[in-house]
Amino acid sequence: MLRLTDIKLPLDHDEQALENAILEKLNIKKAQLLSFTMFKRGYDARNNKNIQLIYTLDIDVENQQQLLEQFADDHRVKETPDMSYKFVAKAPENLEERPVVIGFGPCGLFSALVLAQMGFKPIVLERGKAVRERTKDTFGFWRKQPLNTESNVQFGEGGAGTFSDGKLYTQIKDPNFYGRKVIKEFVEAGAPQEIEYVSKPHIGTFKLVGMIEKMRAKIIELGGEIRFSTRVDKFDLVDNQVQGLHLSTGEYLKSKHVILAVGHSARDTFAELHEQGVYIEPKPFSVGFRIEHEQSAIDRCRFGDNAGHPLLGAADYKLVHHCKNGRSVYSFCMCPGGTVVAATSEEGRVVTNGMSQYSRHERNANSAIVVGISPEEDYPGHPLAGIELQRKLEALAFKEGGENYHAPAQLIGDFLAGKSSKELGDVQPSYTPGITLADLSKVVPDYVTEAIREAIPAFEKKIKGFSKPDGMLTGVETRTSSPICIKRGKDYQSINTPGLFPAGEGAGYAGGILSAGIDGIKVAEAVALAMTEQA
């Protein structure tokens, strides 16, 4: 097979155009083209009056070797790589120990799945509930029911990504095509087939729920075990090496191979690990607000007269601005046609996040507008100081919101002018349980306020209407990424705690569903190799 990249065609091209483009590119006759399939489809909307679709195609053709030699200097014509997943090990028949996976978000899910497929029968410990029960608790909190600190947006089967846009793209390098393994497993579990070829695939919460249940059933069928409402309270370390785990159920679980796949909100777990001497470093993260505009305005700006085209869907954006004070402000986790959601996991704190369903048909577009901060400059000293800064800002947001889990919110125009908002404009806030109009400068450090006030007018130059006065800002966004990194070596084990395999977003090695799933596969392979070498 040949892979052709960067094939550009008009948005509304006819069915024959792709085949004609292949024949023209390779300078071959129709009889030589045996078949072709679409590997990737994206678009270029920089000129919204002439939007082009961009294809990557896999082609079966006569005289393939001759064509490869003919186009040897053309990076757009190459042999299709082997993207099939190959297991690195197989569990021995006399397996004496079972690996343990802590956390059942995307990273833990794929760690457990790959270990189960290799025959290692993993035990998964998830402090939260199964995904449907967890969904009831989460939606209940949004409807002003009590917060369950063990079952919410952050904790429970599926992880924080379950209540998100379900984005399945990443900028990490993936030379071994682990991402294809993640995508194919999702499709087998019921995800739309299109996620295999669209350039920015997403799933949405409601589809993710059913998919996660099917993947859990697959792990169990292969001999794995999932224990919900089971938190790890202490790690049994002998000479700094993992021997087992003390659980919240009172049980002791023996294992010398433990994958730590908790999310970035497992603050008590990080504190326990630090107390027990596991090496942890602080790392940069970002803080800011959620910004909302009418989705129709974003569509018109990005797509012009093509807004609403079925192949384009709801428009997104990606923005960055480097400020005079040395800070960088950028959009993060943009959710087209979505809602701003309550994402706290601790009492007395307010945290925002964004979520979309598969359809992306809600009225507003939202994204985080956040400022990068660093441990050297903003939270020096203790490795867990970033967590304390998060908590401080979340508590301020709780106070300014009215101490009832309403979020403090402000019109963009009022924020830029430095005055509290008194009434809403055209953009209706989507956050539930509700919002309280306030002065958002009171919930973040001055340098964050200063940077965002500079960035929003700069973003207006790229997205017309971005600084629209009645657009909404809702605070506070603090959990963009983990504020810590549990350092690991080339063998994926903690650098000073053998047997502990830090993985995924919480440990500082991923950012999003796809990259977390990829990291879960890598760590599962490392565990499998470590266990077979010892067997």
XYZ file of C-alpha atoms in Angstrom:
535
model
C 0.000 0.000 0.000
C 1.042 3.595 -0.661
C 0.205 6.511 1.617
C -0.509 9.833 -0.074
C -0.617 12.906 2.146
C -1.678 16.510 1.652
C -4.258 15.888 -1.082
C -6.283 19.120 -1.195
C -9.745 19.457 -2.699
C -12.565 22.032 -2.493
C -15.042 21.630 0.365
C -17.890 20.540 -1.919
C -15.969 18.350 -4.355
C -17.779 15.500 -6.117
C -17.245 11.780 -5.483
C -14.925 11.349 -8.457
C -12.555 14.113 -7.377
C -10.541 11.980 -4.935
C -9.835 9.304 -7.502
C -8.930 11.924 -10.104
C -6.545 13.582 -7.610
C -4.787 10.247 -7.020
C -4.393 9.545 -10.732
C -3.067 13.035 -11.339
C -0.654 12.946 -8.399
C 0.853 9.580 -9.326
C 0.516 10.109 -13.084
C -1.073 6.697 -13.544
C -4.050 5.331 -15.485
C -7.310 4.335 -13.822
C -6.666 0.634 -14.443
C -3.539 0.808 -12.270
C -5.478 2.061 -9.245
C -6.882 -1.033 -7.530
C -8.474 0.618 -4.475
C -8.054 3.377 -1.908
C -9.234 4.197 1.602
C -9.286 7.395 3.607
C -6.802 7.452 6.493
C -7.321 11.072 7.557
C -9.520 14.017 6.574
C -9.026 17.551 7.846
C -9.644 21.028 6.539
C -7.854 24.319 5.973
C -10.148 27.240 6.859
C -7.566 30.010 6.955
C -9.357 31.484 3.945
C -12.994 30.918 4.888
C -14.138 31.845 1.389
C -12.140 28.967 -0.066
C -12.104 26.199 2.537
C -10.246 23.107 1.405
C -10.433 19.522 2.597
C -7.064 17.861 3.176
C -6.827 14.090 2.766
C -4.359 11.366 3.647
C -5.120 8.257 1.599
C -3.951 4.635 1.605
C -3.776 3.279 -1.945
C -3.464 -0.180 -3.447
C -1.877 0.243 -6.857
C -0.046 -1.759 -9.509
C 3.703 -1.280 -9.766
C 3.952 0.005 -6.178
C 7.723 -0.407 -5.926
C 8.240 1.429 -9.182
C 6.150 4.358 -7.918
C 8.043 4.450 -4.613
C 11.298 4.768 -6.527
C 9.798 7.381 -8.845
C 8.617 9.517 -5.883
C 11.558 8.778 -3.579
C 12.177 12.502 -2.998
C 8.495 13.362 -2.414
C 7.583 13.164 1.279
C 3.901 13.043 0.300
C 4.249 9.593 -1.310
C 5.482 6.857 1.015
C 4.820 3.244 1.819
C 1.930 2.800 4.258
C 3.455 1.917 7.646
C 2.429 -1.144 9.624
C 0.200 0.339 12.340
C -1.051 -2.927 13.825
C -0.512 -3.329 17.554
C 1.821 -6.107 18.685
C 1.893 -7.358 22.253
C 5.334 -7.306 23.852
C 4.840 -10.228 26.236
C 2.554 -13.028 27.326
C 1.818 -13.885 30.919
C 3.344 -17.150 32.116
C 0.894 -19.955 32.875
C 2.068 -20.111 36.484
C 1.476 -16.406 37.130
C 2.031 -16.013 40.882
C 1.276 -12.292 41.181
C -1.286 -10.021 39.612
C -0.419 -6.432 38.688
C -2.511 -3.682 40.220
C -3.774 -0.578 38.432
C -4.803 2.354 40.629
C -7.325 4.536 38.828
C -9.729 3.752 35.995
C -9.562 6.823 33.808
C -8.225 6.589 30.226
C -4.707 5.701 31.383
C -5.811 3.044 33.858
C -8.386 1.735 31.401
C -5.809 1.050 28.686
C -3.197 -0.190 31.143
C -5.686 -2.739 32.436
C -6.987 -3.655 28.983
C -3.548 -4.323 27.485
C -2.405 -6.255 30.565
C -5.585 -8.341 30.388
C -5.072 -8.973 26.665
C -1.570 -10.255 27.477
C -2.993 -12.593 30.118
C -1.853 -10.816 33.295
C -5.337 -10.566 34.884
C -4.895 -7.113 36.464
C -6.722 -5.876 39.529
C -8.074 -2.333 39.087
C -8.730 -0.141 42.113
C -11.041 2.826 41.492
C -11.928 5.114 44.398
C -15.089 6.317 42.633
C -18.185 4.531 41.396
C -19.038 2.719 38.171
C -19.697 5.128 35.342
C -23.527 5.141 35.366
C -23.759 5.589 39.138
C -21.071 8.233 38.933
C -22.994 10.033 36.181
C -26.052 10.203 38.432
C -23.988 11.708 41.251
C -22.340 14.225 38.923
C -25.516 15.385 37.228
C -27.170 15.459 40.649
C -24.535 17.868 41.954
C -25.057 20.076 38.914
C -28.752 20.131 39.848
C -27.845 21.425 43.316
C -27.750 18.095 45.137
C -24.921 17.485 47.653
C -21.370 16.993 46.390
C -20.056 13.444 46.675
C -16.304 13.882 47.118
C -15.616 10.334 45.886
C -17.995 10.367 42.901
C -17.920 13.448 40.686
C -16.343 14.929 37.556
C -12.868 13.962 38.786
C -13.372 10.581 40.482
C -15.017 7.458 39.104
C -14.891 5.049 36.182
C -13.779 6.807 33.008
C -11.880 9.584 34.776
C -12.251 13.306 34.218
C -12.319 12.802 30.442
C -15.786 11.259 30.688
C -17.256 14.707 31.381
C -15.453 16.585 28.646
C -15.597 17.060 24.914
C -14.150 13.592 24.444
C -11.332 14.911 22.267
C -9.175 12.180 20.753
C -6.240 14.033 19.302
C -2.838 14.890 20.660
C 0.383 16.584 19.621
C 2.693 14.008 21.192
C 4.980 11.952 18.966
C 3.642 8.432 18.453
C 6.114 6.485 16.290
C 4.716 3.118 17.402
C 1.104 4.056 16.543
C -0.239 3.417 20.035
C -2.868 6.030 19.233
C -4.315 3.723 16.579
C -4.662 1.021 19.211
C -6.613 3.448 21.409
C -8.867 4.557 18.543
C -9.552 1.010 17.337
C -10.476 -0.178 20.837
C -12.875 2.761 21.145
C -14.499 1.937 17.802
C -14.900 -1.714 18.825
C -16.578 -0.455 21.997
C -19.116 1.602 20.036
C -17.465 4.901 19.108
C -18.437 6.395 15.720
C -16.393 4.961 12.844
C -15.401 8.470 11.784
C -12.982 8.857 14.696
C -10.614 6.653 12.681
C -10.185 9.277 9.950
C -11.338 12.779 10.941
C -8.429 15.022 11.913
C -9.931 16.162 15.227
C -12.081 13.269 16.447
C -14.288 13.585 19.507
C -16.917 11.422 21.186
C -18.815 13.295 23.907
C -19.987 12.213 27.340
C -23.065 10.123 26.576
C -21.290 7.930 24.025
C -18.267 7.534 26.315
C -20.420 6.079 29.111
C -21.546 3.066 27.086
C -18.106 2.551 25.567
C -16.394 2.453 28.950
C -18.857 -0.163 30.195
C -18.093 -2.403 27.207
C -14.353 -2.046 27.720
C -14.726 -2.875 31.406
C -16.648 -6.030 30.442
C -13.836 -6.979 28.058
C -11.219 -6.655 30.824
C -13.309 -8.812 33.163
C -13.900 -11.420 30.448
C -10.113 -11.686 30.048
C -9.652 -12.367 33.756
C -9.247 -8.833 35.091
C -10.987 -7.547 38.207
C -12.441 -4.076 38.830
C -13.060 -2.875 42.377
C -15.054 0.335 42.686
C -15.301 2.562 45.768
C -11.860 1.310 46.761
C -9.209 3.894 47.598
C -5.549 3.225 48.289
C -4.786 4.748 51.677
C -1.170 3.666 52.078
C 1.593 1.998 50.085
C 3.495 -0.865 51.696
C 7.135 -0.053 50.977
C 10.050 -2.187 52.158
C 13.482 -0.706 51.435
C 11.633 1.785 49.212
C 10.240 -1.007 47.058
C 6.508 -1.657 46.609
C 5.242 -4.799 48.306
C 1.524 -4.135 48.474
C -1.295 -1.704 49.226
C -3.480 -0.863 52.216
C -7.013 -0.169 50.997
C -9.872 1.959 52.328
C -11.895 -1.265 52.690
C -9.418 -2.440 55.351
C -7.922 -5.039 53.021
C -4.235 -5.528 52.285
C -3.473 -6.303 48.640
C -0.098 -7.855 47.832
C 1.629 -6.837 44.602
C 5.109 -5.762 43.567
C 3.922 -4.195 40.304
C 1.599 -1.237 40.791
C 0.566 1.212 38.072
C -0.330 4.604 39.524
C -2.869 5.956 37.011
C -4.714 8.419 39.224
C -5.901 11.755 37.829
C -4.477 15.141 38.717
C -7.119 15.653 41.426
C -5.937 12.754 43.626
C -4.371 15.232 46.018
C -4.562 12.996 49.085
C -2.750 10.225 47.203
C 0.035 12.613 46.189
C 0.376 13.755 49.798
C 0.627 10.154 51.007
C 3.248 9.289 48.400
C 5.305 12.335 49.352
C 5.007 11.476 53.043
C 6.283 7.972 52.301
C 9.313 9.320 50.449
C 8.364 8.787 46.800
C 10.224 11.393 44.753
C 7.899 14.111 43.441
C 8.730 17.335 41.625
C 6.490 20.381 41.168
C 5.713 21.191 37.536
C 4.176 24.124 35.649
C 0.433 24.306 35.048
C -2.034 27.057 34.187
C -4.895 28.961 35.807
C -7.600 31.251 34.507
C -11.270 31.238 33.542
C -13.772 29.674 31.156
C -14.848 32.018 28.367
C -18.171 31.672 26.525
C -19.407 33.063 23.223
C -22.348 32.149 21.038
C -21.252 29.214 18.876
C -22.873 30.774 15.822
C -20.507 33.745 16.096
C -17.452 31.468 16.205
C -18.800 29.510 13.218
C -19.282 32.669 11.146
C -15.828 33.966 11.980
C -14.023 30.720 11.216
C -16.091 29.437 8.282
C -17.795 32.499 6.776
C -20.630 31.524 4.410
C -19.693 27.864 4.906
C -20.822 27.940 8.562
C -23.094 24.997 9.230
C -21.552 22.753 6.570
C -21.935 19.120 7.763
C -18.296 18.237 7.083
C -17.078 21.185 9.165
C -19.386 20.895 12.174
C -19.114 23.375 15.019
C -16.014 25.554 14.702
C -13.191 25.480 17.214
C -10.181 27.710 17.760
C -6.713 27.636 19.246
C -5.183 30.876 20.493
C -2.011 32.003 22.227
C -0.649 35.409 23.248
C 2.712 36.305 24.763
C 2.234 39.174 27.202
C 4.397 42.159 28.075
C 4.821 40.812 31.615
C 6.444 37.642 30.242
C 3.391 35.447 30.754
C 1.752 33.329 28.068
C -2.029 33.193 27.758
C -3.673 30.486 25.677
C -6.971 28.767 24.979
C -7.251 25.263 26.362
C -9.787 22.432 26.063
C -12.004 24.318 23.618
C -15.525 22.833 23.603
C -17.592 23.777 20.527
C -21.335 23.735 21.143
C -20.780 22.761 24.768
C -21.296 23.803 28.362
C -19.209 24.968 31.308
C -19.432 22.423 34.114
C -18.784 22.258 37.849
C -15.680 20.116 38.326
C -14.801 20.330 42.009
C -13.948 17.211 43.975
C -13.506 18.922 47.362
C -16.015 20.658 49.579
C -15.873 24.436 49.804
C -14.218 24.906 46.425
C -15.360 25.879 42.920
C -13.638 24.548 39.793
C -14.748 24.941 36.172
C -14.246 22.715 33.153
C -15.809 22.330 29.703
C -17.940 19.564 28.214
C -19.601 18.788 24.859
C -21.841 16.035 23.634
C -21.085 14.287 20.344
C -23.521 16.548 18.472
C -21.941 19.803 19.757
C -25.325 21.442 19.329
C -25.489 23.571 22.476
C -25.832 27.340 22.039
C -22.427 28.409 23.371
C -18.793 27.740 22.583
C -16.472 27.679 25.581
C -12.804 27.237 26.304
C -10.404 27.863 29.121
C -8.393 31.065 28.820
C -5.449 30.388 31.080
C -2.077 31.781 32.096
C 0.995 29.606 32.409
C 2.593 29.609 35.870
C 5.754 27.936 37.138
C 7.026 26.568 40.470
C 10.214 28.640 40.303
C 8.310 31.923 40.091
C 4.840 31.349 41.509
C 4.856 28.500 44.045
C 8.430 27.763 45.140
C 9.468 25.468 47.945
C 7.398 22.379 48.695
C 6.783 19.852 45.874
C 3.040 20.030 46.585
C 2.899 23.844 46.699
C 1.080 23.959 43.359
C -1.764 21.956 44.876
C -2.049 24.432 47.728
C -2.198 27.302 45.233
C -4.999 25.506 43.365
C -6.916 25.046 46.601
C -6.473 28.677 47.548
C -7.894 29.927 44.244
C -10.740 27.402 44.289
C -11.695 28.520 47.821
C -11.700 32.158 46.700
C -13.998 31.229 43.801
C -16.314 29.412 46.229
C -16.479 32.519 48.420
C -17.101 34.957 45.553
C -19.710 32.632 44.078
C -21.799 32.820 47.254
C -20.539 29.715 49.096
C -23.203 27.506 47.511
C -21.149 26.089 44.604
C -22.321 28.823 42.254
C -19.375 30.069 40.226
C -18.296 33.717 40.125
C -18.826 35.143 36.634
C -18.270 38.430 34.853
C -19.031 39.911 31.451
C -15.941 40.241 29.268
C -16.444 43.987 28.867
C -16.696 44.526 32.620
C -13.645 42.367 33.275
C -11.601 44.395 30.819
C -12.884 47.617 32.373
C -12.177 46.426 35.934
C -15.732 46.641 37.244
C -18.185 44.085 38.605
C -21.009 42.944 36.337
C -24.586 43.826 37.275
C -26.645 42.075 34.581
C -26.281 39.573 31.751
C -26.186 40.360 28.039
C -26.911 38.171 24.999
C -24.578 35.346 26.046
C -26.332 33.230 28.654
C -23.935 31.352 30.987
C -24.217 27.563 30.780
C -22.602 26.718 34.133
C -24.710 24.776 36.612
C -25.537 24.816 39.549
C -25.526 28.554 38.662
C -23.434 31.717 38.554
C -23.040 34.799 40.735
C -22.005 38.008 39.007
C -18.776 39.137 40.630
C -15.332 40.638 40.117
C -13.086 37.821 38.866
C -9.918 39.744 39.666
C -10.578 38.771 43.288
C -10.147 35.046 42.635
C -6.809 34.950 40.778
C -3.398 36.570 41.300
C -2.922 40.056 39.842
C -0.502 38.782 37.191
C -3.209 36.434 35.860
C -5.749 39.268 35.656
C -3.213 41.534 33.963
C -2.240 38.895 31.405
C -5.792 37.917 30.457
C -6.835 41.577 30.147
C -4.028 42.012 27.639
C -4.726 38.753 25.796
C -8.471 39.048 25.115
C -8.167 42.169 22.885
C -5.247 40.456 21.117
C -7.422 37.397 20.468
C -10.047 39.730 18.961
C -7.649 40.273 16.051
C -7.802 36.539 15.280
C -11.433 35.774 16.190
C -13.744 38.707 15.464
C -16.141 39.162 18.386
C -13.882 37.432 20.908
C -13.806 40.533 23.112
C -17.548 41.120 22.712
C -18.580 42.955 25.910
C -21.409 40.579 26.869
C -19.390 37.406 26.412
C -19.002 35.494 29.683
C -16.060 34.643 31.908
C -16.599 32.052 34.647
C -14.071 31.135 37.320
C -11.988 29.473 38.239
C -10.074 27.073 35.958
C -7.223 25.493 37.926
C -6.975 21.847 36.914
C -5.594 22.240 33.426
C -2.869 19.703 34.164
C -1.157 18.100 37.105
C 0.889 20.474 39.299
C 3.285 17.635 40.122
C 5.424 15.051 38.338
C 6.275 11.692 39.896
C 9.601 11.114 38.197
C 10.148 7.773 36.483
C 13.081 6.168 34.693
C 13.424 4.519 31.301
C 11.846 1.392 32.778
C 8.746 3.524 33.647
C 9.251 2.884 37.368
C 9.575 5.601 39.992
C 13.202 6.678 40.154
C 13.400 5.859 43.874
C 10.507 3.421 44.410
C 10.867 0.238 42.320
C 7.572 -1.485 41.573
C 5.647 1.791 41.367
C 4.857 2.778 37.769
C 3.628 6.414 37.640
C 1.441 6.946 34.590
C -0.951 9.290 32.874
C -2.085 12.796 33.581
C -1.966 12.800 37.366
C 1.655 11.677 37.455
C 2.586 14.354 34.927
C 2.916 12.264 31.754
C -0.190 13.017 29.687
C -2.753 15.671 28.892
C -6.055 14.433 27.512
C -7.803 11.156 26.727
C -5.636 10.007 23.832
C -2.235 10.801 25.347
C -3.330 9.235 28.647
C -4.440 6.070 26.855
C -1.134 5.931 24.990
C 0.837 6.327 28.204
C -1.281 3.595 29.778
C -0.284 1.190 26.999
C 3.412 2.042 27.364
C 3.357 1.488 31.108
C 1.380 -1.764 30.752
C 4.094 -3.003 28.422
C 6.779 -2.032 30.933
C 4.967 -3.945 33.688
C 4.515 -7.002 31.459
C 8.200 -7.046 30.560
C 9.239 -6.603 34.199
C 7.002 -9.466 35.303
C 8.083 -11.873 32.569
C 11.764 -11.156 33.204
C 11.239 -12.127 36.833
C 9.138 -15.211 36.079
